[in-house]
Short mmCIF file of C-alpha atoms in Angstrom, two decimals:
data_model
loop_
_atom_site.label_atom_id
_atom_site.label_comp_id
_atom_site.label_asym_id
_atom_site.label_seq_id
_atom_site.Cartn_x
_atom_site.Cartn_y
_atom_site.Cartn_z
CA UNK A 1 0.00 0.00 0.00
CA UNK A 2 2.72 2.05 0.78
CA UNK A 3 4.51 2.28 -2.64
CA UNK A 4 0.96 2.56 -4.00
CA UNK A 5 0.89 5.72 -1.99
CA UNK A 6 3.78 7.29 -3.33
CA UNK A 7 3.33 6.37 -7.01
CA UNK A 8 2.28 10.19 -7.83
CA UNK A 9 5.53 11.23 -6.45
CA UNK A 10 7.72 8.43 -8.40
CA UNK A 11 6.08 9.86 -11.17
CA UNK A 12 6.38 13.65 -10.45
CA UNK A 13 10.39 12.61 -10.35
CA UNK A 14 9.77 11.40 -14.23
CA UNK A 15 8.43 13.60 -15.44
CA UNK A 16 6.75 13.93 -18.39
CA UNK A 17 8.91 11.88 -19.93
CA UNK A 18 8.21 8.99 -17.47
CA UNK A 19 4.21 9.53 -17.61
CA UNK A 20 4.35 9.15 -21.21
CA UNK A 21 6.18 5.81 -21.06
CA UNK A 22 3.92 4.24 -18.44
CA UNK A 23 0.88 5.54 -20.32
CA UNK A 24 2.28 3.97 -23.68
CA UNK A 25 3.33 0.58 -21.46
CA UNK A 26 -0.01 0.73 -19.80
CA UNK A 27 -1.76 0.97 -23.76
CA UNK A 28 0.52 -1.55 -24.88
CA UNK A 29 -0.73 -3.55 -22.41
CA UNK A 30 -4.50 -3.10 -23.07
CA UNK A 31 -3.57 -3.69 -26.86
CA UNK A 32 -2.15 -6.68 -26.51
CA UNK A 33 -5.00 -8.41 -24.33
CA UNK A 34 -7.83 -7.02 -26.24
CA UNK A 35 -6.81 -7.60 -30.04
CA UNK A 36 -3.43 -9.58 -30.41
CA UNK A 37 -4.17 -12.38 -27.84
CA UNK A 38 -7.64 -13.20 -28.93
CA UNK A 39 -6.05 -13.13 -32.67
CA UNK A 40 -3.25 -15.43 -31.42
CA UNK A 41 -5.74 -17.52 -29.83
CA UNK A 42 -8.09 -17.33 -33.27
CA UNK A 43 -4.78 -18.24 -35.29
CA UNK A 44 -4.16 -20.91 -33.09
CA UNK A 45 -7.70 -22.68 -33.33
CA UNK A 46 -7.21 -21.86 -37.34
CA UNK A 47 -3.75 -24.45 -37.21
CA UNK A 48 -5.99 -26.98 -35.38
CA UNK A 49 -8.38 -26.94 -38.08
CA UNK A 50 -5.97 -27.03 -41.24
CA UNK A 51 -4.12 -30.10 -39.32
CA UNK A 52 -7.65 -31.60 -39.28
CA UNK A 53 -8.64 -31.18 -42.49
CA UNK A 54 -5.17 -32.11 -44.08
CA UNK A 55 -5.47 -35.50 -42.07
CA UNK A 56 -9.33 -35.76 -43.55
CA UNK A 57 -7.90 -35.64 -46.84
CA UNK A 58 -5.49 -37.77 -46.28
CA UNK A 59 -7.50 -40.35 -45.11
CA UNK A 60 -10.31 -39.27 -48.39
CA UNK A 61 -7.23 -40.13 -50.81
CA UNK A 62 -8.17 -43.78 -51.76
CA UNK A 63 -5.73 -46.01 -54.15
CA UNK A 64 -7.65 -47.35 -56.94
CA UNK A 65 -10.81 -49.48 -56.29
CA UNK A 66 -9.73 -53.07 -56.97
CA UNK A 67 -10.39 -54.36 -60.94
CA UNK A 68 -10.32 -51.01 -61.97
CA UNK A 69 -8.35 -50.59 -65.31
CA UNK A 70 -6.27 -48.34 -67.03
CA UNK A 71 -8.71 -47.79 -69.59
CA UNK A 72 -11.31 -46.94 -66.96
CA UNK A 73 -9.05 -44.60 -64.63
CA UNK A 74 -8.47 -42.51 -68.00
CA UNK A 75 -11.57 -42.10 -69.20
CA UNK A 76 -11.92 -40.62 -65.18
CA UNK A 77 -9.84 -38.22 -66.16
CA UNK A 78 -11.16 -37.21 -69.19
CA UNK A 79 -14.19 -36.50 -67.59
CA UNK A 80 -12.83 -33.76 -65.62
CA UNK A 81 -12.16 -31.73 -68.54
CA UNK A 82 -14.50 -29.28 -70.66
CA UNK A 83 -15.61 -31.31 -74.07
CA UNK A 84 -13.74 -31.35 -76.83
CA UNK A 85 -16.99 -29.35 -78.46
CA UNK A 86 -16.66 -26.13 -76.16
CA UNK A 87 -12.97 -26.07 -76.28
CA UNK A 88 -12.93 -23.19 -78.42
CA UNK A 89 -15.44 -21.42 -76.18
CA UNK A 90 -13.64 -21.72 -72.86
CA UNK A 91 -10.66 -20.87 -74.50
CA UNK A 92 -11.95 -17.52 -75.73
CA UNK A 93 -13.37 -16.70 -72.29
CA UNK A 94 -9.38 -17.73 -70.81
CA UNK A 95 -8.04 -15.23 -72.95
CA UNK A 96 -10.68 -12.46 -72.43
CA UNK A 97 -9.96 -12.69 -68.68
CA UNK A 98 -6.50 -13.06 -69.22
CA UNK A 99 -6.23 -9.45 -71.34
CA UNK A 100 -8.57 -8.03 -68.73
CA UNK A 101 -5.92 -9.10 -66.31
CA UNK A 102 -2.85 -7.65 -68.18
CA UNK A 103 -2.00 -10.92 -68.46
CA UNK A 104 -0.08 -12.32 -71.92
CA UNK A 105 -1.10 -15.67 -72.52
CA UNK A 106 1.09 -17.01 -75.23
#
């Protein structure tokens, strides 16, 4: 209680040097516990849920199902691309975006 008491004098002996740095240590302070350490915490919770969705995938990545051909696995993949019809179409709208962009597409 006692060094609580002469706090106003310690700080008279500052100056107003010494106010200004406890005020900026005492807003530091406040800073810190009311937007850094609930990001922190936030940023935390976000590394928690990447690590659980990497290990989801993980698990999601299957080898091939069992009898399953070449042929077959191929024609997969072919599946996941435009037709050969609209080519020209998706093409032109790739480009368009691209110049939009500033972006040389060669």
């Amino acid at each position: 209680m006692r060094a609580l008491g002469s706090l106003p004098r310690q700080l008279s002996r500052l100056g107003w040097p010494g106010a200004l740095a406890a005020s900026l240590a005492v807003c530091g302070a406040g800073l810190f516990l009311s937007l850094l350490q609930p990001a922190r915490e936030r940023l935390d919770g976000l590394g928690g849920e990447a690590l659980a969705r990497q290990e989801q995938l993980q698990r999601s990545d299957s080898p091939a199902e069992e009898g399953d051909t070449p042929a077959s696995q191929l024609a997969r993949f072919h599946q996941a691309f435009p037709a050969l019809a609209t080519l020209p179409e998706v093409l032109d709208r790739m480009f368009a975006v691209a110049r939009r962009q500033g972006v040389a597409l060669e």
